[in-house]
Short mmCIF file of C-alpha atoms in Angstrom, two decimals:
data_model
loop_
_atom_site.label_atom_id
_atom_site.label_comp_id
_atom_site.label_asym_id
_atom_site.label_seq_id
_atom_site.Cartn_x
_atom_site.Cartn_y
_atom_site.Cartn_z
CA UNK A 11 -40.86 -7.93 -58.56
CA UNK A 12 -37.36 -8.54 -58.15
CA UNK A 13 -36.62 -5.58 -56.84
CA UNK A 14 -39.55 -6.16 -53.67
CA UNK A 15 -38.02 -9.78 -53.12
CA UNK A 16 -34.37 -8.46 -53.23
CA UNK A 17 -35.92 -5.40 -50.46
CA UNK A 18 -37.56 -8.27 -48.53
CA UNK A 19 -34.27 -10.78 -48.40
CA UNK A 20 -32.08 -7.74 -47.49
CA UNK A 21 -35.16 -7.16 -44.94
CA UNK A 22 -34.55 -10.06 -43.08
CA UNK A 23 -31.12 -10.00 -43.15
CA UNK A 24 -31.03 -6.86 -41.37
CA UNK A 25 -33.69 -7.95 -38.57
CA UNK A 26 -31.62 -11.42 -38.37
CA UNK A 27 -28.31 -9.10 -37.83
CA UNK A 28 -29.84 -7.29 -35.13
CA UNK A 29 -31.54 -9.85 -32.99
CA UNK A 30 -27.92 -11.40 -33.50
CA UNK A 31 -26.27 -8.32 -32.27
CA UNK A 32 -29.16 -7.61 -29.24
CA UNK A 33 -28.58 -11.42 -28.27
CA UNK A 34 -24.70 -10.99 -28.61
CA UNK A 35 -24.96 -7.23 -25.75
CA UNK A 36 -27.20 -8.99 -23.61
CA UNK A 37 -25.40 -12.45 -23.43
CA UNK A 38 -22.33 -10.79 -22.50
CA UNK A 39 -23.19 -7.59 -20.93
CA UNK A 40 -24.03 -10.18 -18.07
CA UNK A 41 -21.02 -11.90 -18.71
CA UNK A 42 -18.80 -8.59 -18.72
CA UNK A 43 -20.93 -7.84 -15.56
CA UNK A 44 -19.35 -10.94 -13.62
CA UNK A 45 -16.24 -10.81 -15.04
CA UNK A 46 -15.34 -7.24 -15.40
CA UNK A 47 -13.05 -7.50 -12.52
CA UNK A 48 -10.95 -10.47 -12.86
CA UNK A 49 -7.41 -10.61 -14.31
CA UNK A 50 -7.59 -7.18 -14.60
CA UNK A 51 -3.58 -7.03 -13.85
CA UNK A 52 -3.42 -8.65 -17.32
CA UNK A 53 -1.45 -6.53 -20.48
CA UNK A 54 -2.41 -6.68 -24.03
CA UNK A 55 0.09 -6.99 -26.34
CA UNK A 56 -0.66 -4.69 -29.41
CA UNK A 57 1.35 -3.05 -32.50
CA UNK A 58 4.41 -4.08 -30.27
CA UNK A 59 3.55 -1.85 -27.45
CA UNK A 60 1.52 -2.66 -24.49
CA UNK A 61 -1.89 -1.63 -23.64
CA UNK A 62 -2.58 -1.55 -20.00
CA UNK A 63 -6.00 -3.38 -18.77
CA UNK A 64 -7.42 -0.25 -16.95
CA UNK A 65 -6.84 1.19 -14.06
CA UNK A 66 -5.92 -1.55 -12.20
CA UNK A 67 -3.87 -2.93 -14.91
CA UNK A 68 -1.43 -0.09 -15.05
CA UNK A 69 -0.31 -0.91 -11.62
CA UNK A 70 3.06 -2.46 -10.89
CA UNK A 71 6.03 -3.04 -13.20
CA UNK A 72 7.60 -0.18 -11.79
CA UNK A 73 11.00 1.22 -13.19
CA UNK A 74 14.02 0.80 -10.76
CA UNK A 75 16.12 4.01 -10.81
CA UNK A 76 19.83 3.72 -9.96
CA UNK A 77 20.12 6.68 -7.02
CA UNK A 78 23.15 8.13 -8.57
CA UNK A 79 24.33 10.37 -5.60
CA UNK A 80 24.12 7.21 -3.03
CA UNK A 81 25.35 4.95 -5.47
CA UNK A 82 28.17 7.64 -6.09
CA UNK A 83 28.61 8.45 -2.15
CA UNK A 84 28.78 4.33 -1.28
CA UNK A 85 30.53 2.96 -4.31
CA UNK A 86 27.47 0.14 -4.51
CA UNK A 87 25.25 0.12 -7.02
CA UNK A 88 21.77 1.53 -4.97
CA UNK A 89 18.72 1.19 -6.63
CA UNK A 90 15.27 1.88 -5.52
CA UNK A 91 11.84 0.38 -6.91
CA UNK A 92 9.79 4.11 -8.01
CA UNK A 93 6.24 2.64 -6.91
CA UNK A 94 5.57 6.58 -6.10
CA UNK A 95 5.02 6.07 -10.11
CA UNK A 96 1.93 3.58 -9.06
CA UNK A 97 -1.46 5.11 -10.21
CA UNK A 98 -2.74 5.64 -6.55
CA UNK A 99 0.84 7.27 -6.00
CA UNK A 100 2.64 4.71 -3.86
CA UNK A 101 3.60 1.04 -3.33
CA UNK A 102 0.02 0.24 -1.42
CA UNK A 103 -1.61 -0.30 -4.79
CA UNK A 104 -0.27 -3.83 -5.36
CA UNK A 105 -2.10 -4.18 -1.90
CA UNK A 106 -5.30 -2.75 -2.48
CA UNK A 107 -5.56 -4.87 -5.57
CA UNK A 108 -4.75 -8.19 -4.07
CA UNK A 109 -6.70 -7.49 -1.00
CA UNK A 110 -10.04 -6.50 -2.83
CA UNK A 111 -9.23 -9.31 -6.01
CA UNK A 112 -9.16 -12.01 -2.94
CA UNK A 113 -11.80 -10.67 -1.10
CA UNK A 114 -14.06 -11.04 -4.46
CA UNK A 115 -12.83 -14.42 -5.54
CA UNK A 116 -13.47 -15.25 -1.81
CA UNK A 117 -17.47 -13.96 -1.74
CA UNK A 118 -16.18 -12.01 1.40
CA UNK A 119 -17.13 -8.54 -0.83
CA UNK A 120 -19.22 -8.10 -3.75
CA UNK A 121 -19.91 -5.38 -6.51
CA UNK A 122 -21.21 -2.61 -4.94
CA UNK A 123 -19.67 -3.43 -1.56
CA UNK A 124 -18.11 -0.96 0.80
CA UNK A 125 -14.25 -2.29 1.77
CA UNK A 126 -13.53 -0.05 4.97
CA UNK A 127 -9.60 0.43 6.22
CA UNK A 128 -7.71 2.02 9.06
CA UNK A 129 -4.84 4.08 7.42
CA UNK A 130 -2.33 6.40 8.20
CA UNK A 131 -2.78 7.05 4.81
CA UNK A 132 -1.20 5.38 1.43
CA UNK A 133 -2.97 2.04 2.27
CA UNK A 134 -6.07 4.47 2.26
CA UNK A 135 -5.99 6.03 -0.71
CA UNK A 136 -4.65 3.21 -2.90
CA UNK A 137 -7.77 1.53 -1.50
CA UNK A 138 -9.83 4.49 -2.33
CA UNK A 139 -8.38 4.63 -6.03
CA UNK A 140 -8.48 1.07 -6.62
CA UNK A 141 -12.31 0.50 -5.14
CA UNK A 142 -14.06 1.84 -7.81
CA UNK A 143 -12.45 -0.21 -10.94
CA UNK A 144 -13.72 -3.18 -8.94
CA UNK A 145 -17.27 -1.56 -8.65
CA UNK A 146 -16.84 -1.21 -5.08
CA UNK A 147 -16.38 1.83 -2.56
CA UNK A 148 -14.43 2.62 0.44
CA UNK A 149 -14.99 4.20 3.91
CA UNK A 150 -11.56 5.27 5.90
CA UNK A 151 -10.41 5.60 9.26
CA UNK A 152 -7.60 7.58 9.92
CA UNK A 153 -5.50 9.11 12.65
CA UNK A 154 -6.23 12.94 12.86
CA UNK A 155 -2.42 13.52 13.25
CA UNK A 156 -1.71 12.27 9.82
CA UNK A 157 -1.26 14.95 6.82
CA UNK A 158 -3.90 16.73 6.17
CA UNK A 159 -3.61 16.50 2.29
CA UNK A 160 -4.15 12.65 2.63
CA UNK A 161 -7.74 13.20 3.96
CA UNK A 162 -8.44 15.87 1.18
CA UNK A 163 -6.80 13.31 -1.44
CA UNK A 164 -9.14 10.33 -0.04
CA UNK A 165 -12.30 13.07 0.06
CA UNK A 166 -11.75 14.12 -3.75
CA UNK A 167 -11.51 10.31 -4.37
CA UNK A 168 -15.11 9.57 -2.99
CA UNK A 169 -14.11 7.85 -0.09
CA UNK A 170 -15.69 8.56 3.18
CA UNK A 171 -12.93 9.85 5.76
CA UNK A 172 -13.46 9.44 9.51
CA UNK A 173 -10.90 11.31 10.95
CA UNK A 174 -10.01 9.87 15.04
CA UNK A 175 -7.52 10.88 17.92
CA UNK A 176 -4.78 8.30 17.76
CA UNK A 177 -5.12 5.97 20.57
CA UNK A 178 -3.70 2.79 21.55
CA UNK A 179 -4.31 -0.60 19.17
CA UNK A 180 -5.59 -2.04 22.28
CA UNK A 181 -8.69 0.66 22.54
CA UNK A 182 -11.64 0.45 20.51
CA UNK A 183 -11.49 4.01 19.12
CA UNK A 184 -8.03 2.79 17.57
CA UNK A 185 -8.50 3.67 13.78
CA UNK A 186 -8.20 0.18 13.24
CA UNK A 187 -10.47 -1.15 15.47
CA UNK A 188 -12.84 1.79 14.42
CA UNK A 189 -12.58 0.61 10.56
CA UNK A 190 -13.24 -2.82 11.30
CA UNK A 191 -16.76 -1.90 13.44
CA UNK A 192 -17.69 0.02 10.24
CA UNK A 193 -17.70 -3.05 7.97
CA UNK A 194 -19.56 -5.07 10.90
CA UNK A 195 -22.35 -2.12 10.85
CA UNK A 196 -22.66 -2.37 7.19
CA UNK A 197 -22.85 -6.34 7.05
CA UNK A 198 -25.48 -5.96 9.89
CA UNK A 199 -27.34 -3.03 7.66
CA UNK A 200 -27.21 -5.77 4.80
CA UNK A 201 -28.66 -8.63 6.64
CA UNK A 202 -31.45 -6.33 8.22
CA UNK A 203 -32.42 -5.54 4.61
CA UNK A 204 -35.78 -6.81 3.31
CA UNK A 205 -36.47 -7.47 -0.45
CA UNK A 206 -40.24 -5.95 -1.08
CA UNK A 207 -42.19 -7.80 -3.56
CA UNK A 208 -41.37 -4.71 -6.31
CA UNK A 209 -37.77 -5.56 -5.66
CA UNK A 210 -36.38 -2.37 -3.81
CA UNK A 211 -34.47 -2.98 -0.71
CA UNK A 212 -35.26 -1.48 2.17
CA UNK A 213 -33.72 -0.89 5.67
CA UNK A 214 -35.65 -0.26 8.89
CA UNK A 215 -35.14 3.81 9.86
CA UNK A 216 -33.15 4.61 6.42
CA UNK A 217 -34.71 6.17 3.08
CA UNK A 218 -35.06 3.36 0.10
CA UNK A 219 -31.61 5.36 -1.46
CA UNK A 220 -29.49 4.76 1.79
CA UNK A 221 -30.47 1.33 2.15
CA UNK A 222 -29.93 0.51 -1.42
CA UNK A 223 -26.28 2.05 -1.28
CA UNK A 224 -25.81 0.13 2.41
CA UNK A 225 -27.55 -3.13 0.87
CA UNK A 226 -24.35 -4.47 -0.47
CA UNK A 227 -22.02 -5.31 2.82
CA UNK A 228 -18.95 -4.40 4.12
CA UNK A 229 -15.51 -6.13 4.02
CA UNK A 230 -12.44 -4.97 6.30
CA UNK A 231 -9.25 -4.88 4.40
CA UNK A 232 -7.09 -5.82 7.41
CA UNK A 233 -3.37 -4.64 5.82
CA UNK A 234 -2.11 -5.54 9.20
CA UNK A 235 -3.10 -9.51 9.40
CA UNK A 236 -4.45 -10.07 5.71
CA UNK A 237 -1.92 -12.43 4.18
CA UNK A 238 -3.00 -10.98 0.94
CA UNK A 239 -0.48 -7.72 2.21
CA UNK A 240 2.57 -10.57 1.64
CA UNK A 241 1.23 -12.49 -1.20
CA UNK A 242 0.92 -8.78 -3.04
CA UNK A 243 4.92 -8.58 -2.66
CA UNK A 244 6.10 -12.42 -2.90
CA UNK A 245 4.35 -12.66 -6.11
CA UNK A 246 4.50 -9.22 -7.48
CA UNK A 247 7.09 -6.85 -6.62
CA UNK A 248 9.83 -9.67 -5.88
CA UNK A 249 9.54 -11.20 -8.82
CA UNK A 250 10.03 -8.30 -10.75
CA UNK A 251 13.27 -7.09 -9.00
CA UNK A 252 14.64 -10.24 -9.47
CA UNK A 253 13.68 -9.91 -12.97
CA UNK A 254 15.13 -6.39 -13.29
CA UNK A 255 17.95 -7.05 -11.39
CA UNK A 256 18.63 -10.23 -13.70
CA UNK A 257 19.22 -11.83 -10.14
CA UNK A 258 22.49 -9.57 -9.37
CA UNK A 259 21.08 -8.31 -6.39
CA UNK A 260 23.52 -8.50 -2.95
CA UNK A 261 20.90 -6.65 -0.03
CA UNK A 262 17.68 -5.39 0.11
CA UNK A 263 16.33 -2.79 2.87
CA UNK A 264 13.65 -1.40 3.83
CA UNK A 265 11.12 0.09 6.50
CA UNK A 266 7.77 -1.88 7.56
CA UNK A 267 4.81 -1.05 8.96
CA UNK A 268 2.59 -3.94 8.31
CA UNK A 269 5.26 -5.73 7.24
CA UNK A 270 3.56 -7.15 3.61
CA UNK A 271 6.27 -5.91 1.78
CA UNK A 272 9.53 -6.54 3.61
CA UNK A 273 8.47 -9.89 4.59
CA UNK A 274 7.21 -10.72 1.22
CA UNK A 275 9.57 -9.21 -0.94
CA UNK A 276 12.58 -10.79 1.42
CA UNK A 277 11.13 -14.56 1.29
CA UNK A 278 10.85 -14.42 -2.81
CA UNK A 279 14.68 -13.19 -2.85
CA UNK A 280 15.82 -15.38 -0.34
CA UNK A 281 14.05 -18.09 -2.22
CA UNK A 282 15.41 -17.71 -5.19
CA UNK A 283 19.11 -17.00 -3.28
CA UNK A 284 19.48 -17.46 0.21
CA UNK A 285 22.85 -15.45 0.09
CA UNK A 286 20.95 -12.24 -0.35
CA UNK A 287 20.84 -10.04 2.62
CA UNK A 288 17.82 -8.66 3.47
CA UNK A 289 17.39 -6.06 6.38
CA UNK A 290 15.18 -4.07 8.22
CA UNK A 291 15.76 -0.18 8.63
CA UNK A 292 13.38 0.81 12.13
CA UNK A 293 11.99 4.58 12.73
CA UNK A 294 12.14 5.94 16.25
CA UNK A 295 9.35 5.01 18.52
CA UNK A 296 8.99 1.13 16.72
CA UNK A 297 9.82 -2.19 18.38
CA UNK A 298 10.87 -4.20 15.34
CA UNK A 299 14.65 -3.30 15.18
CA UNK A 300 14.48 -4.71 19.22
CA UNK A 301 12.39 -8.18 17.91
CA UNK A 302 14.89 -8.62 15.05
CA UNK A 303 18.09 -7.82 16.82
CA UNK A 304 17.27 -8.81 20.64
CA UNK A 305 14.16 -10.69 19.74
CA UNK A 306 11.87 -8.42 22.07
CA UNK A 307 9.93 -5.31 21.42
CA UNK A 308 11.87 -3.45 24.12
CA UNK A 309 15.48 -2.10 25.01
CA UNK A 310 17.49 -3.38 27.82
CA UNK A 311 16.76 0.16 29.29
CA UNK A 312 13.28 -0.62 29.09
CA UNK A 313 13.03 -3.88 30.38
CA UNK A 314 13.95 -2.03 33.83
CA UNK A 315 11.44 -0.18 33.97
CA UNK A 316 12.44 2.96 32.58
CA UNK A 317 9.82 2.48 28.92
CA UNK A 318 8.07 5.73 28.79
CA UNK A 319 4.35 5.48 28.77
CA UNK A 320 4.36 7.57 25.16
CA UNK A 321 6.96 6.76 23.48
CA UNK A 322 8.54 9.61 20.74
CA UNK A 323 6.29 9.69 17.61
CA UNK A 324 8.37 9.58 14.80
CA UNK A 325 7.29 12.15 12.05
CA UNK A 326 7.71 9.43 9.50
CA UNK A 327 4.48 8.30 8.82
CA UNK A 328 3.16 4.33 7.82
CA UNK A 329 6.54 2.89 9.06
CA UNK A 330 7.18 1.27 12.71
CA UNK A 331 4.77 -0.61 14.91
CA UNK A 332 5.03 -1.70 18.28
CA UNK A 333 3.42 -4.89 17.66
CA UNK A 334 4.28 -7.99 15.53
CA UNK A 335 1.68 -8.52 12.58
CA UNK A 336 0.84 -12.07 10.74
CA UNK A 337 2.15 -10.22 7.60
CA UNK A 338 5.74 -9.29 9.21
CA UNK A 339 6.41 -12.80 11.04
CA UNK A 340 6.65 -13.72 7.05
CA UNK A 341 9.82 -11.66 6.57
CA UNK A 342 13.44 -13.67 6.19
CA UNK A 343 16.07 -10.82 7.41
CA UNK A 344 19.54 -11.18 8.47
CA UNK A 345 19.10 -8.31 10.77
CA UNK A 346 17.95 -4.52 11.60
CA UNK A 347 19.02 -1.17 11.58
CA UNK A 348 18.06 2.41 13.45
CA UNK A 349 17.32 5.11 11.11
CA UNK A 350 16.64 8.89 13.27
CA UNK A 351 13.71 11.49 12.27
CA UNK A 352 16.62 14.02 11.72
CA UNK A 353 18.48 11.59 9.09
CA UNK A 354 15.24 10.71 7.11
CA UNK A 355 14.40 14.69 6.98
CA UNK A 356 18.11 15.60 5.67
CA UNK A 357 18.00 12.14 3.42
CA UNK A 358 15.03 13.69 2.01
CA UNK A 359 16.42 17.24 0.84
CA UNK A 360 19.78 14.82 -0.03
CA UNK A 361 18.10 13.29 -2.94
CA UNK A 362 16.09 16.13 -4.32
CA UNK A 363 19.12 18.22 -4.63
CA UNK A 364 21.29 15.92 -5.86
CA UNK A 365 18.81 13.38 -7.63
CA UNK A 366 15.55 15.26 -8.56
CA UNK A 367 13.66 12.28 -6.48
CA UNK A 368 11.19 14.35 -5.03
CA UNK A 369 10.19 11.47 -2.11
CA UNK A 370 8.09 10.94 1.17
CA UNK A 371 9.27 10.16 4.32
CA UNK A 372 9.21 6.17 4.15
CA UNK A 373 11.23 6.42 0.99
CA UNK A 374 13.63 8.71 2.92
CA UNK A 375 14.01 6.46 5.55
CA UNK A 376 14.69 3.46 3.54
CA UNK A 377 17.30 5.07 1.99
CA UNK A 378 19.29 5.81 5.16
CA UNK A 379 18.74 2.45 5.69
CA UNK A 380 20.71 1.41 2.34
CA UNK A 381 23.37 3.72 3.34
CA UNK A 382 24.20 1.47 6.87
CA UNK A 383 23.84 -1.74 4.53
CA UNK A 384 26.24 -0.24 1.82
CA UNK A 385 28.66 1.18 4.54
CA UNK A 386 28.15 -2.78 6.28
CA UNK A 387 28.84 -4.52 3.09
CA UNK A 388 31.36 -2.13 1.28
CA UNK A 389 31.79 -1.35 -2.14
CA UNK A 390 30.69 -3.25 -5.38
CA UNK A 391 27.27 -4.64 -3.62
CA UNK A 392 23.90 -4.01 -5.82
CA UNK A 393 21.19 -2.83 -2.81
CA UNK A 394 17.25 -2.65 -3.27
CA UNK A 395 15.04 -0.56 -1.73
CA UNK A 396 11.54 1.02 -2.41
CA UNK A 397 10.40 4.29 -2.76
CA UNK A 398 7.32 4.43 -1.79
CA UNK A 399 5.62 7.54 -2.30
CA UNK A 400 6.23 10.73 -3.70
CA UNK A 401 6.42 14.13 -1.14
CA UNK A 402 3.45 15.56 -2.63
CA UNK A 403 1.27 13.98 0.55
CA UNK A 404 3.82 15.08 2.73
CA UNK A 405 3.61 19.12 2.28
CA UNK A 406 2.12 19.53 5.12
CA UNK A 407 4.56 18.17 7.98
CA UNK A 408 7.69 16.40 6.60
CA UNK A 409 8.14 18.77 3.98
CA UNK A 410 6.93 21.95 6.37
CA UNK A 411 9.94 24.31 7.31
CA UNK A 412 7.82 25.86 10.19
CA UNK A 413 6.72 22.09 11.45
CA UNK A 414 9.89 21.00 11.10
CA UNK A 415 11.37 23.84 13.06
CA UNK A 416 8.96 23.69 16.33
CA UNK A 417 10.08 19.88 16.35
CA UNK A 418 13.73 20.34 16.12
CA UNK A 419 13.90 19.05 12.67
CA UNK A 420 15.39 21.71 10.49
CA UNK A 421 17.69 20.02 7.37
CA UNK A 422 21.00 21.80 7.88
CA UNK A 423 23.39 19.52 6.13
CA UNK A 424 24.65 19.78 2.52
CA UNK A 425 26.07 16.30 2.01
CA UNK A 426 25.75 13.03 3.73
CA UNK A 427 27.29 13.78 7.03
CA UNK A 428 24.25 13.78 8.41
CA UNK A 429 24.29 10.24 9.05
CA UNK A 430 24.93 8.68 12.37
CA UNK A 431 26.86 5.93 13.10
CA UNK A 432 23.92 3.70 15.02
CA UNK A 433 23.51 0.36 14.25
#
């Protein structure tokens, strides 16, 4: 008898501990559902380590690496920001996470959304990486002159990749403009969508599968004029040089091509001391070294009538623009320098043989750019600059002997004499 009412207690007990723990999954499975995607940035402190909140979580806090041989070459103390050490492989992933996190808080995109971009290509795939941690997915535009490896990166990511002939920002087919029609057709797809009674979704012309997948909207990322670009480096990545810089920081340089992280990583530093120095460093074929030093987007030369209706191309690729963006009118400098496609290629074979830093062509450029500041400045200045990306989506062009070649680009130099004496 005992023994059937101690079976029929324990019994109970059991049934009451699972409704409990069925109540406790559903409750905040929803919850989880909603939440899943906020404060994701966030770092768990645990057995003195740090574990990383996923994906998006293990982005930022980047290590900045004294560049011995410039350092060396300069006598300044030149450090670069490794965000080639980013999950998505480059400095763009602070981006892509404030751009989508906003867009989210916002209600401009929602779980299961599409966020569309026009990218040369590290925007892109930081986008692509970062999409899917946030339950969203991404469709790209990008010119067809860009590597080839960043189209097969953004592929085996799951984006979709619309390749286009680079055009003009003023024509429609601009991969830009292009990017932001596709997240216009989707938001039209999701408005066209009727709810049946049995609760599937379904689009007029599409199979009950397409429309589902379409059903969720569209959002353009905008990395040119989304202020979310600058707030990405004024509260992220500035802080944390001035944190690992313990504030002993003289210059900082670098490239822009939207301008989110010059102009927000500047305004932070200037902020906290407006005696830093923060400059520009401008590829060939850009108008921003003219609007910071002349404050037009043209030479003197050009002004007469002598502009060129195609302008040289510079075989750096995500830097220079030959328009002024909301996200760049946010940068404080103190002025601008010219780097040369020949100086960023030889910059680039510099630092691998002398430093191991195996780095795109952005990163390359920048750092011809801290060379003029250091030279400017003299010796016993500390100098900031990012490295972007890494050269592994460069293979095929800025790291190509026979590309390099038919352009006139071969790296002949063995130290730093390579670099000219422009302004």
């Amino acid at each position: 008898m005992a023994e059937a009412s101690l079976g029929r207690a324990v019994g109970a007990a059991t049934a009451a501990l699972s409704i409990s723990i069925i109540s406790y999954f559903v409750f905040f499975s929803d919850r989880s559902k909603l939440n899943r995607w906020k404060k994701t940035s966030l770092n768990q402190e645990t057995n003195g380590g740090k574990i990383r909140r996923g994906l998006v979580g293990a982005i930022g806090n980047t290590p900045l690496i004294r560049i011995n041989s410039l350092s060396d070459a300069t006598g300044c103390e030149i450090l670069g920001k490794a965000e080639f050490l980013n999950p998505g492989g480059s400095v763009k992933d602070r981006v892509a996470v404030k751009i989508i996190e906003e867009a989210l808080e916002n209600g401009d995109l929602v779980e299961g959304g599409v966020v569309t971009e026009g990218s040369a290509g590290s925007t892109a795939i930081s986008l692509a990486t970062v999409a899917p941690a946030f339950g969203c997915r991404c469709h790209v535009v990008i010119p067809d002159d860009a590597a080839i490896e960043k189209s097969q990166i953004l592929e085996a990511l799951g984006a979709v990749v619309e390749r286009v002939r680079p055009v003009s920002i003023t024509h429609r087919d601009h991969f830009v403009n292009v990017a932001k029609r596709r997240a216009l057709e989707a938001n039209i797809a999701k408005m066209d969508a009727t709810v049946q009674l049995n609760g599937h979704v379904i689009h007029k012309g599409h199979s009950e599968e397409t429309s589902r997948i379409n059903s969720r909207g569209g959002y353009f990322a905008d990395q040119f004029e989304n202020l979310a670009n600058y707030r990405a480096h004024y509260d992220w990545t500035g802080p944390e040089i001035w944190k690992q810089t313990k504030g002993k920081i003289d210059a900082f340089v670098a490239a822009a091509g939207t301008g989110g992280t010059i102009a927000g990583v500047s305004r932070f530093l200037k902020e906290k001391n407006k005696s830093i120095k923060c400059f520009l460093i401008d590829p060939p074929g850009s108008g921003l070294f003219n609007k910071v030093t002349r404050g037009v987007m043209y030479t003197k030369e050009e002004a007469e009538g002598k502009r060129l209706k195609n302008p040289f191309d510079t075989i750096t690729e995500g830097i220079g623009i030959n328009r002024i963006t909301k996200n760049f009118m946010m940068a404080e400098l103190d002025g601008a320098y010219r780097g040369t496609d020949q100086e960023a290629v030889e910059m680039s074979r510099f630092l691998l043989r002398n430093d191991g830093l195996f780095v795109g062509s952005s990163s390359a450029m920048n750092c011809v750019g801290v060379v003029r500041v250091a030279r400017a400045l003299g010796p016993g200045h500390t100098i900031v600059t990012i490295l972007c990306d890494s050269g592994m989506r460069h293979l095929s062009k800025f790291f190509n002997d026979q590309y390099l070649a038919e352009h006139g680009l071969t790296p002949t130099a063995t130290g730093l004499e390579f670099l000219l004496t422009l302004n």
